[in-house]
Coordinates of C-alpha atoms and ligand atoms in Angstrom, one line a residue:
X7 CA 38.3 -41.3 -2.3
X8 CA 41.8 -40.8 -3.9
X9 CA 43.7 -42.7 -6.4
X10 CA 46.1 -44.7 -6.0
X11 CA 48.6 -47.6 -7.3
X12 CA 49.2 -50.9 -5.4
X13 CA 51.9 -53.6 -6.2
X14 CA 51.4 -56.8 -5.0
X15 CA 54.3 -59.0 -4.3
X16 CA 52.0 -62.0 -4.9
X17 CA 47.9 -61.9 -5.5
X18 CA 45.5 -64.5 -5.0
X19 CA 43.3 -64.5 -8.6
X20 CA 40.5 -67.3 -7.9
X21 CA 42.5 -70.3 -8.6
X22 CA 46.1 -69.4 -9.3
X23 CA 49.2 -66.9 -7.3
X24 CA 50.5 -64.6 -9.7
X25 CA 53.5 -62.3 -8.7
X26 CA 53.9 -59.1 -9.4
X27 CA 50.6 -57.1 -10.0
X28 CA 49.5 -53.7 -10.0
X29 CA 46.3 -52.6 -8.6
X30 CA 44.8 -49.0 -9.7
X31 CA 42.5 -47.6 -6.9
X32 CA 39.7 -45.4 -7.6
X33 CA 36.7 -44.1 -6.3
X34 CA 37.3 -47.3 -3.3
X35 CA 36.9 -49.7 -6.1
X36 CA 39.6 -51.5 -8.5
X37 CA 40.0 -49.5 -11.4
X38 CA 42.6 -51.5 -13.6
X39 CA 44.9 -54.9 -12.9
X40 CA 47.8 -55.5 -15.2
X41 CA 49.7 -58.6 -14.1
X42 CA 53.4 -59.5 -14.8
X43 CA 55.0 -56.0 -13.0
X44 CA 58.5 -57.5 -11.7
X45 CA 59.5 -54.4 -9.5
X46 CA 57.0 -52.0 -8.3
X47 CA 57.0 -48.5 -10.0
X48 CA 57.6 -45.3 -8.5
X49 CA 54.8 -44.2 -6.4
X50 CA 53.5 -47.5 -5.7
X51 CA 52.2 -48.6 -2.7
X52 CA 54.1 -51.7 -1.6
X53 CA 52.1 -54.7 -0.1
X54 CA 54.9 -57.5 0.0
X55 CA 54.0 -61.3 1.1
X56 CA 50.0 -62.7 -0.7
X57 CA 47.6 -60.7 -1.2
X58 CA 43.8 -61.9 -0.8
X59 CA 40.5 -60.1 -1.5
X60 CA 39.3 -58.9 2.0
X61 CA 37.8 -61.1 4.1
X62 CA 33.7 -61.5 4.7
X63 CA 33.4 -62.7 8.6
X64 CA 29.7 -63.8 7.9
X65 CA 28.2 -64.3 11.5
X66 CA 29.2 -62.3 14.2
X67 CA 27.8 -61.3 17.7
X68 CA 30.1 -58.7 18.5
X69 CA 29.3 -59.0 22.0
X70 CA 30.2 -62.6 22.6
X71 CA 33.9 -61.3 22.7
X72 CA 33.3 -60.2 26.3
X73 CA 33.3 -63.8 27.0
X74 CA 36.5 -64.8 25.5
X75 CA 38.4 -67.2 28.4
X76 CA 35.7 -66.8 30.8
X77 CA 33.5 -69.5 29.1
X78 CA 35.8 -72.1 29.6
X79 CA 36.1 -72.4 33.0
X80 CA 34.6 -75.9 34.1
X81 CA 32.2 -77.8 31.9
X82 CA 28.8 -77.0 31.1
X83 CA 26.7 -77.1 28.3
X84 CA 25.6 -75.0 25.0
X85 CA 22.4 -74.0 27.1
X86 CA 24.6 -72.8 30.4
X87 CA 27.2 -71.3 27.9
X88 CA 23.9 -69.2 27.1
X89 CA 23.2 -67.9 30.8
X90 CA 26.1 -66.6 30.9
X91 CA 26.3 -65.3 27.5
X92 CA 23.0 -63.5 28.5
X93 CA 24.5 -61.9 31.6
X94 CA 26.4 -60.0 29.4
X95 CA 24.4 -59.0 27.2
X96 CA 22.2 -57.6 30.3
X97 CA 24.8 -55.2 31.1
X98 CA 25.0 -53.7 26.9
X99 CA 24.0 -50.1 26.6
X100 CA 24.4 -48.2 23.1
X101 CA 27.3 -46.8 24.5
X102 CA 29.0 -49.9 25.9
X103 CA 28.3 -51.8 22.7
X104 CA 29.6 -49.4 20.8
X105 CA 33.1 -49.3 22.4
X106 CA 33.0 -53.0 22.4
X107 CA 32.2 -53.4 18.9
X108 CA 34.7 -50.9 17.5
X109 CA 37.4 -52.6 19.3
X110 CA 36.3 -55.9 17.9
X111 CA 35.7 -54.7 14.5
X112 CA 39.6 -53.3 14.7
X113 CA 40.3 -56.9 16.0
X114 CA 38.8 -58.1 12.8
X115 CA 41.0 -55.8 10.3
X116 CA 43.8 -56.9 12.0
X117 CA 42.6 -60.2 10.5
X118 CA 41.9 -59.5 7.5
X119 CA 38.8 -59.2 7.7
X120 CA 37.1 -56.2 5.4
X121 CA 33.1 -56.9 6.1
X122 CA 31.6 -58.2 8.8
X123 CA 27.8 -60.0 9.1
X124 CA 26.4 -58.6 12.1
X125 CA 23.2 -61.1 13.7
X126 CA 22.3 -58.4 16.0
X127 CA 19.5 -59.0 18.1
X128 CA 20.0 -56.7 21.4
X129 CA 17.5 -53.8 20.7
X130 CA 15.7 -52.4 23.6
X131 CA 16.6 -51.7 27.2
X132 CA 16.3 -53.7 29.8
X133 CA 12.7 -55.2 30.3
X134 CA 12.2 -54.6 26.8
X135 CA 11.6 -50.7 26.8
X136 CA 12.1 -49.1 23.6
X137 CA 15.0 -46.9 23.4
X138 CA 14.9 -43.2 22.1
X139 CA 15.6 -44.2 18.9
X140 CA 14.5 -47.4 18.7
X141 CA 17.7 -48.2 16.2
X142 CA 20.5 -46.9 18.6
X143 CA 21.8 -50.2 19.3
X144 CA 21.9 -51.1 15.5
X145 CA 23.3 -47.7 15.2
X146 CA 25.8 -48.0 17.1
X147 CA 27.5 -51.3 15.1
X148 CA 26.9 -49.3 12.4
X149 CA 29.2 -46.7 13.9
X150 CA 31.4 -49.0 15.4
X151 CA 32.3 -50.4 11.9
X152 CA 33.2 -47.5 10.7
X153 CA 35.2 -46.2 12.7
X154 CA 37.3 -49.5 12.6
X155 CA 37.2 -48.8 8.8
X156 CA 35.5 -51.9 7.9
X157 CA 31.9 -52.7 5.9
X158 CA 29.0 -54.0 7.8
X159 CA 25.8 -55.8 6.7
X160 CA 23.4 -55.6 9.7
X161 CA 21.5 -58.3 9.7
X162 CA 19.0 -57.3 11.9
X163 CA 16.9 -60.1 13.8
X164 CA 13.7 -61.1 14.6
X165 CA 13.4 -62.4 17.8
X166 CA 9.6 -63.4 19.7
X167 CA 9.8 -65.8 21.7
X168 CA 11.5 -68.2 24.0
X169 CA 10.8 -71.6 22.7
X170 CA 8.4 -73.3 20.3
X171 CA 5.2 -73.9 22.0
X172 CA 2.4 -75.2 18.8
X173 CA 2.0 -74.1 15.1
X174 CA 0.9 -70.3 16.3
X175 CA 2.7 -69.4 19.0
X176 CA 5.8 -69.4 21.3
X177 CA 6.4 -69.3 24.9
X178 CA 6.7 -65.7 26.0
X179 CA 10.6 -64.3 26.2
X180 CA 12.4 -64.6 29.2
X181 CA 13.2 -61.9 31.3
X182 CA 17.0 -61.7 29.4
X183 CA 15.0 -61.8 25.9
X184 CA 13.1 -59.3 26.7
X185 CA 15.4 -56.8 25.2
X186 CA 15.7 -59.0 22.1
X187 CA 12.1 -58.7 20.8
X188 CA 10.0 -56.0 19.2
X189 CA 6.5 -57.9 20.1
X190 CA 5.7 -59.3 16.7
X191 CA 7.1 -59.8 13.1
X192 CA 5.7 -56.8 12.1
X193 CA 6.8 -54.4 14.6
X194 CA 9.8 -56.0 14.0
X195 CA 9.9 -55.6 10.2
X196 CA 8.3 -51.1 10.5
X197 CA 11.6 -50.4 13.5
X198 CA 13.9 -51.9 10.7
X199 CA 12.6 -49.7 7.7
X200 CA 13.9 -46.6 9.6
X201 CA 17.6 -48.0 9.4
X202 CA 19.4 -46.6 6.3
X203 CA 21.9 -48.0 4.2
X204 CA 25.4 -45.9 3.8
X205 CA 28.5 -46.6 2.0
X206 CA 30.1 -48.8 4.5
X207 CA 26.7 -50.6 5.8
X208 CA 23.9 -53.0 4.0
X209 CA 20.8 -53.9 6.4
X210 CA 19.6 -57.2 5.8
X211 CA 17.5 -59.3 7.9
X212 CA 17.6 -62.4 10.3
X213 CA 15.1 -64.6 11.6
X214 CA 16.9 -65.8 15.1
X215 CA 15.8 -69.5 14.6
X216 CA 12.4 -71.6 14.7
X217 CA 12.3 -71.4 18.2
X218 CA 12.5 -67.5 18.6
X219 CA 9.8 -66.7 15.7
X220 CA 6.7 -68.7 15.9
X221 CA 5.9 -70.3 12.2
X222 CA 3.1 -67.8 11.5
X223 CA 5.3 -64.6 11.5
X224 CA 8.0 -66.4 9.2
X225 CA 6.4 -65.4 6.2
X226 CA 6.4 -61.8 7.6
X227 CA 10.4 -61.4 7.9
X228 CA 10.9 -63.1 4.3
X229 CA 9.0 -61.2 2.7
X230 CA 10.9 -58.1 4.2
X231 CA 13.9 -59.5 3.1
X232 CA 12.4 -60.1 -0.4
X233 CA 11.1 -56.6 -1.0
X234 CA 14.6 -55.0 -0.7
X235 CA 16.7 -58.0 -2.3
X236 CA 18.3 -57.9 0.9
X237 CA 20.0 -60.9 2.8
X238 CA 18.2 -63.3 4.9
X239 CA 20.1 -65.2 7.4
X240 CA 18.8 -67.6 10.3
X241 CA 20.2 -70.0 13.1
X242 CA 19.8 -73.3 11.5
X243 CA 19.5 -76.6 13.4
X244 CA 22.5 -75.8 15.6
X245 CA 21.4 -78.2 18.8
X246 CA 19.5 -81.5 18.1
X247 CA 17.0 -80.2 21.1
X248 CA 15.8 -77.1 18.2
X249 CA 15.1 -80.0 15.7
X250 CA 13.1 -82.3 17.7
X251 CA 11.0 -79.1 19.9
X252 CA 10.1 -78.3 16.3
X253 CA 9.0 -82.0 15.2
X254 CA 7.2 -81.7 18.5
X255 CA 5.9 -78.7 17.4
X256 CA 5.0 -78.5 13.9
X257 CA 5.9 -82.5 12.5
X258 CA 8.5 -81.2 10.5
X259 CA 12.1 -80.0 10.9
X260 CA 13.2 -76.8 11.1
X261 CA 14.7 -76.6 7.3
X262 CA 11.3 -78.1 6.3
X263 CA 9.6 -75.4 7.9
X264 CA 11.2 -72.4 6.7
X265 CA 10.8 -74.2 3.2
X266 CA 6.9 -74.0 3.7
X267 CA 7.1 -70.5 4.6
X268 CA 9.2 -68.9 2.1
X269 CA 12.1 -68.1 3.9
X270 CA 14.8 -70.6 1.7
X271 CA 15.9 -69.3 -1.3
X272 CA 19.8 -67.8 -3.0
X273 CA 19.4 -64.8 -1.0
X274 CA 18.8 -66.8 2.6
X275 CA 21.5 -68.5 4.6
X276 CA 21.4 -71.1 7.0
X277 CA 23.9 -70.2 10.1
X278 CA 25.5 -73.7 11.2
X279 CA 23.1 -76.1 9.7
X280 CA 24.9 -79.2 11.4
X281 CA 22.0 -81.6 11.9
X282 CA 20.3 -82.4 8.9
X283 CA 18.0 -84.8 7.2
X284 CA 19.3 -85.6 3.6
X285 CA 15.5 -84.1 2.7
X286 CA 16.7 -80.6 4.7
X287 CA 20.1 -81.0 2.4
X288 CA 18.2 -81.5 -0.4
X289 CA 16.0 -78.4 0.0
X290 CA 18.9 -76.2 1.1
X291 CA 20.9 -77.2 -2.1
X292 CA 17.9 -77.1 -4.4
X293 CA 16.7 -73.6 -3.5
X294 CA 20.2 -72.4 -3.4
X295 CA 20.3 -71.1 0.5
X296 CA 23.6 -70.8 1.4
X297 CA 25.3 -72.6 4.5
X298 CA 27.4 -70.2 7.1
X299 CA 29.7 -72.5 9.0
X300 CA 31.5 -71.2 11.8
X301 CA 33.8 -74.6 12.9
X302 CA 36.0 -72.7 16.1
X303 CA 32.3 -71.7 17.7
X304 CA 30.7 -75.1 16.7
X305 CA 33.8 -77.2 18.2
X306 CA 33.6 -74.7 21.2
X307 CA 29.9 -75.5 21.9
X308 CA 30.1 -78.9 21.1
X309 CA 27.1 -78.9 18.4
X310 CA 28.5 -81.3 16.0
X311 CA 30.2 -81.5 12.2
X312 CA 27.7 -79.7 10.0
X313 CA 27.0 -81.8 6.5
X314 CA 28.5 -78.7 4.5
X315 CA 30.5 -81.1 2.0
X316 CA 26.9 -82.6 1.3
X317 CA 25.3 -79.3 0.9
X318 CA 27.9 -77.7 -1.4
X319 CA 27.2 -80.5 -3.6
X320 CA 23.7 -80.0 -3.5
X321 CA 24.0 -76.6 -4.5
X322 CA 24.3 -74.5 -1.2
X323 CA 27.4 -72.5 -1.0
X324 CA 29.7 -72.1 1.6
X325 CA 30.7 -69.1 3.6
X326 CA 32.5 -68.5 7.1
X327 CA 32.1 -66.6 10.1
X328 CA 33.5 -66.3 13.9
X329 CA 30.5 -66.3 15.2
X330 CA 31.1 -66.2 19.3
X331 CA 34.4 -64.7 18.8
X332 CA 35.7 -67.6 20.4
X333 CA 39.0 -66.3 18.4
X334 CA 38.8 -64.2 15.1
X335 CA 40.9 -65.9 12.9
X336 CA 38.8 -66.7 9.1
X337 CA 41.9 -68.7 8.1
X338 CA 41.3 -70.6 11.3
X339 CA 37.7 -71.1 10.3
X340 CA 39.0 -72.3 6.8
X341 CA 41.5 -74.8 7.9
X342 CA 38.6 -76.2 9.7
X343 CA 36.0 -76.9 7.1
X344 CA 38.6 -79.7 5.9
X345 CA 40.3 -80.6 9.3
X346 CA 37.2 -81.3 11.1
X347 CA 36.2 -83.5 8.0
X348 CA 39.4 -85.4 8.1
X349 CA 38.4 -86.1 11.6
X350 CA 35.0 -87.4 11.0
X351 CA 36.0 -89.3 7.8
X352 CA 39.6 -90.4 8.1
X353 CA 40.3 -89.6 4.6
X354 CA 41.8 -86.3 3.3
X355 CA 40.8 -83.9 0.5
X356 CA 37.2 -82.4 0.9
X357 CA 38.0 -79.2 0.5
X358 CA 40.7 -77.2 -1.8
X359 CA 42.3 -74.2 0.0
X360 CA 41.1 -72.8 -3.4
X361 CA 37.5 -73.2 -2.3
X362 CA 38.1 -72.5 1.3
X363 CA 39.4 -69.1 0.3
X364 CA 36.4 -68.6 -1.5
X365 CA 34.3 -69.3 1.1
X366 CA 36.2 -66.7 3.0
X367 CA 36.1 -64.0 0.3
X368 CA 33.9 -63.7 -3.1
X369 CA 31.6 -66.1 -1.7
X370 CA 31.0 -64.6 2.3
X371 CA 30.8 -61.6 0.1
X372 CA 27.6 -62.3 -1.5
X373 CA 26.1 -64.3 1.6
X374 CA 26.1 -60.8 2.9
X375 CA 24.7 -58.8 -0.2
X376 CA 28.4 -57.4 -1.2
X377 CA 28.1 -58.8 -4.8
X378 CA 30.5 -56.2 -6.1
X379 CA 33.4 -57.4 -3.6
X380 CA 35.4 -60.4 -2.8
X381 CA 38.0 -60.3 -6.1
X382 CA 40.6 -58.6 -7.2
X383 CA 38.8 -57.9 -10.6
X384 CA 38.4 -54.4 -12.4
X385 CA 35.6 -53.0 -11.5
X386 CA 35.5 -54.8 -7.7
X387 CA 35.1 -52.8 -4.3
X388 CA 39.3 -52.1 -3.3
X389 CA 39.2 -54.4 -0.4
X390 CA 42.0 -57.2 0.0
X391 CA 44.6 -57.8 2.7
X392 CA 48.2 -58.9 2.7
X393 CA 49.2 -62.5 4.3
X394 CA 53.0 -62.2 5.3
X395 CA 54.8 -64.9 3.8
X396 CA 57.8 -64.6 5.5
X397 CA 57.0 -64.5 9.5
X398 CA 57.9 -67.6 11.6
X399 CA 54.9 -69.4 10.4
X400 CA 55.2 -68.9 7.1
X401 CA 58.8 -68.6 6.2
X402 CA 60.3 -71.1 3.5
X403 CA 56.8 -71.7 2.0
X404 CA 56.0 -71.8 -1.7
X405 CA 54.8 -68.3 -3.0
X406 CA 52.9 -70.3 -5.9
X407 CA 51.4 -72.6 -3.3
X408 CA 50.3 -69.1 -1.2
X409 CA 46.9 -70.5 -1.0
X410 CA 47.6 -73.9 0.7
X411 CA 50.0 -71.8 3.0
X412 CA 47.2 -69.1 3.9
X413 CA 44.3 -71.7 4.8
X414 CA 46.8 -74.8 6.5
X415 CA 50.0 -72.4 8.1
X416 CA 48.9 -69.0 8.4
X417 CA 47.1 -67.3 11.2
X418 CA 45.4 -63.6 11.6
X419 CA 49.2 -62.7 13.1
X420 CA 50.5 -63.3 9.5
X421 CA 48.0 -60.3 8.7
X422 CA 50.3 -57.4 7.4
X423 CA 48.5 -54.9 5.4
X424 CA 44.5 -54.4 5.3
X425 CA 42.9 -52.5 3.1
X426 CA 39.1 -51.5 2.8
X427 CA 37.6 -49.0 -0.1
X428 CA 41.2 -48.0 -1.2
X429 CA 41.9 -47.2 2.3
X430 CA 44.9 -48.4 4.3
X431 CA 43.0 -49.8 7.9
X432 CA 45.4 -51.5 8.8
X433 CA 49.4 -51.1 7.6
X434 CA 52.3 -53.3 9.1
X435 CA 50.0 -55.0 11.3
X436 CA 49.1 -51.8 13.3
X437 CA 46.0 -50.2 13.1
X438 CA 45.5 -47.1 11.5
X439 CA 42.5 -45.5 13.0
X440 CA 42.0 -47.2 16.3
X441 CA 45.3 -46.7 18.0
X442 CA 45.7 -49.5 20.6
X443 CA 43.2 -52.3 19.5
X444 CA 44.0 -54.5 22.4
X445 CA 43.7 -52.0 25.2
X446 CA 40.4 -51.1 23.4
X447 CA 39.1 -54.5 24.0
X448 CA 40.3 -54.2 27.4
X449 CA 38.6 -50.9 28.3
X450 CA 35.5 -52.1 26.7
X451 CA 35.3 -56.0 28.0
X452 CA 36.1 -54.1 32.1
X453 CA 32.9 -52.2 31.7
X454 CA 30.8 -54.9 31.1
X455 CA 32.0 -56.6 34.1
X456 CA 31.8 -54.2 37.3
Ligands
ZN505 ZN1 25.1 -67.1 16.0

């Protein structure tokens, strides 16, 4: 990777906007920062408006934007959001995946967003035939990322059976699931060895939730995880029906029973986590598992305000993702956190756009095993993006209050300039390597439907 200079107009720096800096690029990672530059210098790479550290989307299912629109036609419930959720995923080939996820990954530049926490669980054919290679759907995010120029962890998931039936075993997948599952948390654990990490792409690991891995093979997954210091996400008490077909189950909840089995822990996050027990809280907090919130899926699906003020105090930190892809806007997700808690508690001031932003960045970051990225420190990965501050929404704003306008008045179309590893993905809102993101999405969507 080449050298090169960027001058910031303004830069986000943890807690405080600082106006004029100068970014040295190297090797894709920040080389040198020296703050106070008035006017850029010759040769300079101009990002006017505020620039963040790039943003970590961490939960994705890069399908679900096939079903953008569609799913709100009528009512209906999480669990018939889900059938038709899994006719899509039905009609998913490596191939069609990866045109669908490249466009969506593009979609998420174009948001700032620099890293993206795939919970993929579509692996085999249909009827639960192994592919060729038995990684060519993981293979094909992988791909997909790249070529939209952004970083991927794969979180690759574990995913048995249909629904909790006692303390050893689960009711057999459905004939959608079928696909999903690799027979047993071993299998599972020997196809995802063979992946390989590469510049642009981690592999970490996902239990689906209690339901989809029977409590005997939990162990199995987080000790996969634990060997490689890799990241462990799961699906976390999402629906109150999970909760009590566990207590049915095994007498405990869910949080409980990842506890027992090892699975908790800094490197582990819990995906949604909205209904808790102040003893699940306390054991989320106390071992440090972080708490994925993705508010524009969980309002969509109707699953409830997660306790994440209660957990950050407890010790679980906060990241963000967009989950179902409902819409791909982080800041969105942000604004959230403390909107939806205004809601709930009539009273203001839960969370600081200071700590939403690092939910979105340094902290996303390390929920998805990029410790090294996230800041715009020496030494970090050169990923940040560029918030205009002088579009429609954002015009007549503050520059020194550039945080509370990012979280509370900006949207992904305030997203200017993206860059990822020193590379410009995204310049002037236009994509720089996939050349018509939207009729992409179009192509890609079409061919899952005829
Ligand atoms: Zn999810």
């Amino acid at each position: 990777m080449t050298r090169a200079t960027y001058w910031l107009e303004h830069a986000w720096r943890d807690t405080t906007v600082e106006p004029g800096v100068l970014l040295d690029v190297d090797g894709g990672r920040i080389s040198a920062v020296r703050t106070g530059v008035p006017t850029p210098p010759p040769g300079a790479e101009v990002l006017r408006g505020l620039t963040l550290p790039g943003l970590a989307n961490a939960h994705s299912h890069a399908f679900h934007r096939a079903l953008r629109g569609t799913v709100q036609v009528g009512s209906g419930t999480f669990w018939t959001w889900r059938e038709v959720m899994y006719s899509v995923a039905d009609r998913l080939t490596p191939e069609t995946y990866h045109a669908l996820a490249r466009a969506v990954y593009a979609e998420m530049a174009l948001a700032g967003i620099t890293c993206v926490g795939e919970f993929h669980y579509v692996h085999h054919a249909q009827g639960g035939t192994p592919y060729a290679d038995p990684n060519a759907m993981g293979e094909a995010l992988i791909d997909a990322a790249a070529e939209a120029g952004i970083r991927i962890t794969l979180l690759d998931t574990c995913y048995l059976s249909s629904a909790l039936l006692n303390k050893h075993s689960g009711e057999a997948p459905n004939t959608h699931q079928l696909r999903f599952s690799d027979g047993s948390a071993e299998a599972w654990a020997a196809r995802c060895a063979v992946l390989k990490e590469r510049d642009h792409a981690r592999i970490g690991a996902a239990i689906h939730s209690v339901r989809a891995v029977p409590a005997g093979q939990l162990a199995t997954v987080a000790g996969w995880a634990q060997e490689r210091r890799a990241p462990l996400h799961v699906h976390l008490s999402e629906q109150t029906a999970e909760n009590d077909a566990c207590l049915a189950a095994h007498g405990v909840t869910p949080t409980r029973l990842l506890a027992d089995h090892g699975v908790l822990g800094p490197r582990t996050t819990g995906v949604h986590s909205t209904h808790l027990t102040d003893e699940d809280i306390a054991l989320l907090g106390g071992s440090g598992t972080g708490t994925c919130m993705c508010p524009t899926t969980e309002r969509d699906l109707a699953d409830g305000i997660g306790p994440a003020v209660a957990l950050q105090r407890a010790g679980s930190p906060l990241s963000l993702g967009s989950d179902s892809h409902a819409v791909i806007d982080l800041l969105e997700e942000a604004r959230a956190m403390e909107l939806d808690e205004r809601l709930r508690t009539r009273t203001r001031g839960h969370w600081t756009a200071n700590s939403l932003l690092r939910a979105a960045t340094v902290d996303g970051h390390a929920a998805l095993g990029w410790d090294e990225a996230g800041t715009l420190e020496a030494g970090s990965l050169a990923d940040f993006t560029t918030i205009a501050l002088d579009s429609v929404r954002t015009a007549g704003t503050l520059p020194r209050l550039g945080a509370e306008t990012a979280v509370f008045a900006a949207t992904s179309a305030d997203v200017r300039h993206t860059v990822v590893g020193g590379r410009q993905v995204v310049r002037d809102g236009a994509h720089t390597l996939v050349p018509d993101v939207p009729q992409a999405l179009a192509r890609a969507v079409e061919a899952l439907r005829s």
